[in-house]
PDB file of C-alpha atoms in Angstrom:
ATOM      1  CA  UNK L 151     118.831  38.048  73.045  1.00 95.00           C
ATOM      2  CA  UNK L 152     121.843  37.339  71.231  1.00 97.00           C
ATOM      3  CA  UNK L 153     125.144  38.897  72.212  1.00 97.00           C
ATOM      4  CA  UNK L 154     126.231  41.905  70.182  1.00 96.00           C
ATOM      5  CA  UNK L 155     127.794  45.226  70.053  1.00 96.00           C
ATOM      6  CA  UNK L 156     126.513  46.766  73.587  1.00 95.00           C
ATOM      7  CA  UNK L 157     125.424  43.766  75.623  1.00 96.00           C
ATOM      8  CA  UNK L 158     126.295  43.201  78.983  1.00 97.00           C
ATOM      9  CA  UNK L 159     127.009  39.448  79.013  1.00 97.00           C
ATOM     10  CA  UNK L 160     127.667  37.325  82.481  1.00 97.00           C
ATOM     11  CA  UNK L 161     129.412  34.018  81.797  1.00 98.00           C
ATOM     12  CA  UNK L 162     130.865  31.009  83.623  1.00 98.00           C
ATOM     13  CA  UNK L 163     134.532  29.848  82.234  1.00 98.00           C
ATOM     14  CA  UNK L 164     137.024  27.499  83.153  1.00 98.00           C
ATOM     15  CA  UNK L 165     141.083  28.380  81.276  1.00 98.00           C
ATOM     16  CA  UNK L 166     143.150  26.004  80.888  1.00 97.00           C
ATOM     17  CA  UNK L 167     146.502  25.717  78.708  1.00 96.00           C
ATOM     18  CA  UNK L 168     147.197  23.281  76.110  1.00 94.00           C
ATOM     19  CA  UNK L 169     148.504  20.711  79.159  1.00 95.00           C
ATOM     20  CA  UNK L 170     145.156  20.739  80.812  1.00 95.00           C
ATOM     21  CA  UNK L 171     146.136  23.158  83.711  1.00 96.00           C
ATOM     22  CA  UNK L 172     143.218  24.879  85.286  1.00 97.00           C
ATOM     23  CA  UNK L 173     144.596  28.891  84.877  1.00 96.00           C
ATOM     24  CA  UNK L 174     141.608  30.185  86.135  1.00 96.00           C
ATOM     25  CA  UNK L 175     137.989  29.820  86.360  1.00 97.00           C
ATOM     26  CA  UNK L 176     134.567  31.553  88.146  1.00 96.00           C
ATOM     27  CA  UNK L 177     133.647  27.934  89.760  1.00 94.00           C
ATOM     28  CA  UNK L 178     132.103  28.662  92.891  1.00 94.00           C
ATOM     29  CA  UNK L 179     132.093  32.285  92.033  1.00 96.00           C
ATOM     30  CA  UNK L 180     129.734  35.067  90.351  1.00 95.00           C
ATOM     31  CA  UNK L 181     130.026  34.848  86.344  1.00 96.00           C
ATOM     32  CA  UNK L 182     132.201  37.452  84.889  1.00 96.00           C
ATOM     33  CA  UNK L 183     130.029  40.156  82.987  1.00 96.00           C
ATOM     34  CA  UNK L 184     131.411  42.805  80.495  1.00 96.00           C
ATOM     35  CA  UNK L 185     130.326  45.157  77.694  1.00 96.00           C
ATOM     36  CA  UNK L 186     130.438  43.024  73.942  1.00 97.00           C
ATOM     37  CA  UNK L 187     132.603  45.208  71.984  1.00 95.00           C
ATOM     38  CA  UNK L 188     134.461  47.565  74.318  1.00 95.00           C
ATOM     39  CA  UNK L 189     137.475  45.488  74.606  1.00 93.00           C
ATOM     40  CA  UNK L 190     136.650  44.248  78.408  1.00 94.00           C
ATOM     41  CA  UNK L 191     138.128  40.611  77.596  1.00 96.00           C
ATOM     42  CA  UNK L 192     140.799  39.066  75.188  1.00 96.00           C
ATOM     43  CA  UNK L 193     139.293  39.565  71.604  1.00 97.00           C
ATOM     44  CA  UNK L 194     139.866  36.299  70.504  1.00 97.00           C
ATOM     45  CA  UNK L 195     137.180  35.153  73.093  1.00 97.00           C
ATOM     46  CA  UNK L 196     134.755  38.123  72.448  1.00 97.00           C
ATOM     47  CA  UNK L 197     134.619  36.950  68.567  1.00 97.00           C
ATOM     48  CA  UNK L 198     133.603  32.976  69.275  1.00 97.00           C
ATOM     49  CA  UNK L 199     131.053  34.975  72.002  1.00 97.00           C
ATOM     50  CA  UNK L 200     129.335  36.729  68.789  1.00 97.00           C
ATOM     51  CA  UNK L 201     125.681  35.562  68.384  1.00 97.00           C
ATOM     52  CA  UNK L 202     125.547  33.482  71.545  1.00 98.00           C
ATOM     53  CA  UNK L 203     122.918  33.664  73.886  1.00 97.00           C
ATOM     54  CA  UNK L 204     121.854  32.930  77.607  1.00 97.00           C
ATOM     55  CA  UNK L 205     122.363  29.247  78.142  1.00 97.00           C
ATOM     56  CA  UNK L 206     124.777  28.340  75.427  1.00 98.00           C
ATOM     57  CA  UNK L 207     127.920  26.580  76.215  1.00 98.00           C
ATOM     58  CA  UNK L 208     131.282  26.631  73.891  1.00 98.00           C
ATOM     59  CA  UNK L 209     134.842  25.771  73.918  1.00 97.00           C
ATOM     60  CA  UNK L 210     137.033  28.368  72.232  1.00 97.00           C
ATOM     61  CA  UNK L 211     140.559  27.899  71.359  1.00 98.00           C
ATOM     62  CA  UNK L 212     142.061  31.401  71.403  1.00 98.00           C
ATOM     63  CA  UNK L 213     145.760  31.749  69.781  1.00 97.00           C
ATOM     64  CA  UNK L 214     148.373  34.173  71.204  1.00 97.00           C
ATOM     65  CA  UNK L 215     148.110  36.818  68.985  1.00 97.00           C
ATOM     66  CA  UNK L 216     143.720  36.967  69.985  1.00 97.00           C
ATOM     67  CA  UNK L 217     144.768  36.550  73.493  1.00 97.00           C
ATOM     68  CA  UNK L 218     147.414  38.399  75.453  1.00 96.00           C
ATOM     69  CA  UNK L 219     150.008  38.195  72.372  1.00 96.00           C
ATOM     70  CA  UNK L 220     153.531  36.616  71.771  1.00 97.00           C
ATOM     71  CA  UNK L 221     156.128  37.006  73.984  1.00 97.00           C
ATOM     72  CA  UNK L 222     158.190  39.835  73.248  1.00 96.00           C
ATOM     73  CA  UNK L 223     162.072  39.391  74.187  1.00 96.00           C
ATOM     74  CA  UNK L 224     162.397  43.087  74.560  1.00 94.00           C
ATOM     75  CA  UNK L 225     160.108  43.282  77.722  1.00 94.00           C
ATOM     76  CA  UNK L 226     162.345  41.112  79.675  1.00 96.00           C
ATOM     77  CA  UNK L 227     165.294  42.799  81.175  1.00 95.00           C
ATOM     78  CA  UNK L 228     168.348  43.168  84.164  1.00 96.00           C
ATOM     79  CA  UNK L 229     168.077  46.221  86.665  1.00 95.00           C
ATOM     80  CA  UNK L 230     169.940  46.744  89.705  1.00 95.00           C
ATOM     81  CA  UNK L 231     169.194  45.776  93.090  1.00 94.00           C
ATOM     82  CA  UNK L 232     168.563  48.890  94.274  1.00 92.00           C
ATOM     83  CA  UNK L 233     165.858  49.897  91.634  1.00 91.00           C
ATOM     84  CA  UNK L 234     163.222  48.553  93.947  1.00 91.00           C
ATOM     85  CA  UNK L 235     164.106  50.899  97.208  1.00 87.00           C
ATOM     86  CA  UNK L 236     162.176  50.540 100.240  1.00 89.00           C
ATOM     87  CA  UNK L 237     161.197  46.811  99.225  1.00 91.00           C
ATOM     88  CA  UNK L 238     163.112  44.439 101.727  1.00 90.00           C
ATOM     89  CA  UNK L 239     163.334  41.485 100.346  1.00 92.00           C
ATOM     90  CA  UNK L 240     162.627  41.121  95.963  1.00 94.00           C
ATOM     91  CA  UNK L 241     161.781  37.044  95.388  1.00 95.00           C
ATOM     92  CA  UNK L 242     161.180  35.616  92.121  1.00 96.00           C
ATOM     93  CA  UNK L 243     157.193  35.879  91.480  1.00 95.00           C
ATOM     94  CA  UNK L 244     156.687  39.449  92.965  1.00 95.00           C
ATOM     95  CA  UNK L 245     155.182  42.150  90.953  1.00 95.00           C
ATOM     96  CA  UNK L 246     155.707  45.815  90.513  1.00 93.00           C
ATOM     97  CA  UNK L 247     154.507  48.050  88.296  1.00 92.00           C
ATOM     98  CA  UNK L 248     157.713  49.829  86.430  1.00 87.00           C
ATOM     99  CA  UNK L 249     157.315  53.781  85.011  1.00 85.00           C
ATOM    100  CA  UNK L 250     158.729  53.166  81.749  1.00 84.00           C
ATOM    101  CA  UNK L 251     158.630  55.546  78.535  1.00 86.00           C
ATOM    102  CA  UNK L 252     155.310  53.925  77.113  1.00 84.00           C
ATOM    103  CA  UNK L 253     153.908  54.720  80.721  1.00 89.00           C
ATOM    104  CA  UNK L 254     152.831  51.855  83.597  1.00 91.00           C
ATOM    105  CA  UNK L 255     153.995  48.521  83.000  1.00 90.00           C
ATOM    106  CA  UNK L 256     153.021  45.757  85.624  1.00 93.00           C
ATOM    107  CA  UNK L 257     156.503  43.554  85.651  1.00 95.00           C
ATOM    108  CA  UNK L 258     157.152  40.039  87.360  1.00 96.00           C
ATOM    109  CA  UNK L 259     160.417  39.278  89.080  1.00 97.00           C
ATOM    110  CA  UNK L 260     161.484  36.102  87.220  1.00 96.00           C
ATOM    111  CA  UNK L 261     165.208  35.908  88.447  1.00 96.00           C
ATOM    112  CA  UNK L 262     167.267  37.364  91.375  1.00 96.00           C
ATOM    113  CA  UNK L 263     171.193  36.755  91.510  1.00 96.00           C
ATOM    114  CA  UNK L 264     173.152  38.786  93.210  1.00 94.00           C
ATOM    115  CA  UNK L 265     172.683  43.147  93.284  1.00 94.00           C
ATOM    116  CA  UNK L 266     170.905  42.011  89.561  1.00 96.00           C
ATOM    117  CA  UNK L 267     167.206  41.753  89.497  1.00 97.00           C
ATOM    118  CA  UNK L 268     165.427  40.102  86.071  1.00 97.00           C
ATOM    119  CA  UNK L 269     162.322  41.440  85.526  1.00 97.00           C
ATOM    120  CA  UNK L 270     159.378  40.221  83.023  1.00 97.00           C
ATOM    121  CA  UNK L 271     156.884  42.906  81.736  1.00 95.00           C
ATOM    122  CA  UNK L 272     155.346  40.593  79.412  1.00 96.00           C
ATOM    123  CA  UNK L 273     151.455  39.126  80.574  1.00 94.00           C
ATOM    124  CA  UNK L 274     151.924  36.090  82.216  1.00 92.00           C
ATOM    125  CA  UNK L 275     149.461  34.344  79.297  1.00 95.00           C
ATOM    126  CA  UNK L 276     151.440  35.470  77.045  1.00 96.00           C
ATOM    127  CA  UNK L 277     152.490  33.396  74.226  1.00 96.00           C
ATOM    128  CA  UNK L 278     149.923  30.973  75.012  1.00 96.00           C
ATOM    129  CA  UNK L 279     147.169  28.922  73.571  1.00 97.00           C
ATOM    130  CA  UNK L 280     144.180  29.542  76.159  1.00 98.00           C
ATOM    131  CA  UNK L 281     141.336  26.926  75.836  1.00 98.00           C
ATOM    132  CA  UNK L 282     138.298  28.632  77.256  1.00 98.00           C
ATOM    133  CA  UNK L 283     134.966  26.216  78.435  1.00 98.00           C
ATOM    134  CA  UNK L 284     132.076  28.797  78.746  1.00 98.00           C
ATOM    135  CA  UNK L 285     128.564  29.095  79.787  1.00 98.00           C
ATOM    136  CA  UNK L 286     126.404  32.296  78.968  1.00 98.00           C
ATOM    137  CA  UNK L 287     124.073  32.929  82.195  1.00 97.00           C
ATOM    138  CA  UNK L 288     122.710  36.271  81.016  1.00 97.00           C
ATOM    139  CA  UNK L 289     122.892  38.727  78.054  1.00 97.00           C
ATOM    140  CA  UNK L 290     121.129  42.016  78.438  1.00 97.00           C
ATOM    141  CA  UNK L 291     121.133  45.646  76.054  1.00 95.00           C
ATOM    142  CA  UNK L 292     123.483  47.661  78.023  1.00 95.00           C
ATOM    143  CA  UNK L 293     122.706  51.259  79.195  1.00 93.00           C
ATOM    144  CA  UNK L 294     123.436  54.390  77.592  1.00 94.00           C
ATOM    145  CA  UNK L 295     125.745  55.150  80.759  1.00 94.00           C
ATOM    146  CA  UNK L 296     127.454  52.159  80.555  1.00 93.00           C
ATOM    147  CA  UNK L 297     127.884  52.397  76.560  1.00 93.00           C
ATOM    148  CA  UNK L 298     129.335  55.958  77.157  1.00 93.00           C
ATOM    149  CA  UNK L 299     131.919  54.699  80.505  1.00 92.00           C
ATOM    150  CA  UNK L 300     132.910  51.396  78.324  1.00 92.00           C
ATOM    151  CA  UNK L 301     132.261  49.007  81.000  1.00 92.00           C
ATOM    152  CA  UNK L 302     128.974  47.521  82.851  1.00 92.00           C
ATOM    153  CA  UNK L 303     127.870  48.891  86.174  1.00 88.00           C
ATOM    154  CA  UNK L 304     125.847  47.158  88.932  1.00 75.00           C
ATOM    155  CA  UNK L 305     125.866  43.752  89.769  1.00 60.00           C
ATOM    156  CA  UNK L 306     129.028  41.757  88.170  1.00 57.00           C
ATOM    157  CA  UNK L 307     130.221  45.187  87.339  1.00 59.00           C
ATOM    158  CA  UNK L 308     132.223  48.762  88.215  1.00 56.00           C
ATOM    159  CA  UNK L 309     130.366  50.949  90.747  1.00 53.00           C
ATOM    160  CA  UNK L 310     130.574  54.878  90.622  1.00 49.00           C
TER     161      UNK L 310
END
């Protein structure tokens, strides 16, 4: 079966930038499954995924704006100390999510000086080339129930 709109796919993957660095990868771990076509991964992966099947392997070389997007200036910004109440000690690398206008944003302490805390609410990928190994282990039809909830249940997947 090749993959299409509605399958579940599973899939081994190693990411790594344009240095090399291993970002992340399912070595030594279950493959990662999701439902083709209901925006489960970055879309610039999903498309090179098109027409695959179980046992294929491909590199894909997935630009910003088809991964997690350009950085945008706006999303970094100064707040005050005392924004993050009840949190001890705020160290460069922690994360929070912020309430903002738009609604939940998850944000990444980047600097701390001072009663000034600089916060990051862009994805950490962002901006990024990603460079994507994969192997397809399995593509299946999904079910109606997991067409209509947008993601794949069971195994490798979201349990009700």
């Amino acid at each position: 079966m090749q993959i299409a709109q509605n399958s579940v796919v599973a899939f081994h993957y190693t990411l790594t930038n344009d240095a090399g660095e291993v970002l992340d990868s399912s070595e030594g771990r279950e493959p990662l499954t999701y439902l083709h076509g209901a925006g489960n991964i970055i879309p610039g992966l999903e498309k090179e995924m098109e027409g695959r099947a179980a046992g294929d392997k491909l590199q894909a070389k997935v630009s910003p704006e088809e991964g997690y997007g350009e950085v945008q200036p706006q999303l970094v910004q100064e707040v005050p100390r005392d924004a993050f109440q009840g949190v001890e000690s705020v160290e460069p690398g922690m994360q929070f999510q912020a309430q903002t206008q738009g609604g939940p944003l998850m944000v990444t302490v980047t600097k701390v000086e001072g009663d000034t805390v600089t916060v990051d609410g862009n994805h950490p990928l962002a901006g990024q080339t990603l460079n994507f190994d994969v192997e397809i282990a399995e593509v299946r039809e999904a079910s109606e129930e997991e067409v209509e909830h947008g993601h794949v249940h069971g195994e490798g997947g979201h349990e009700h």
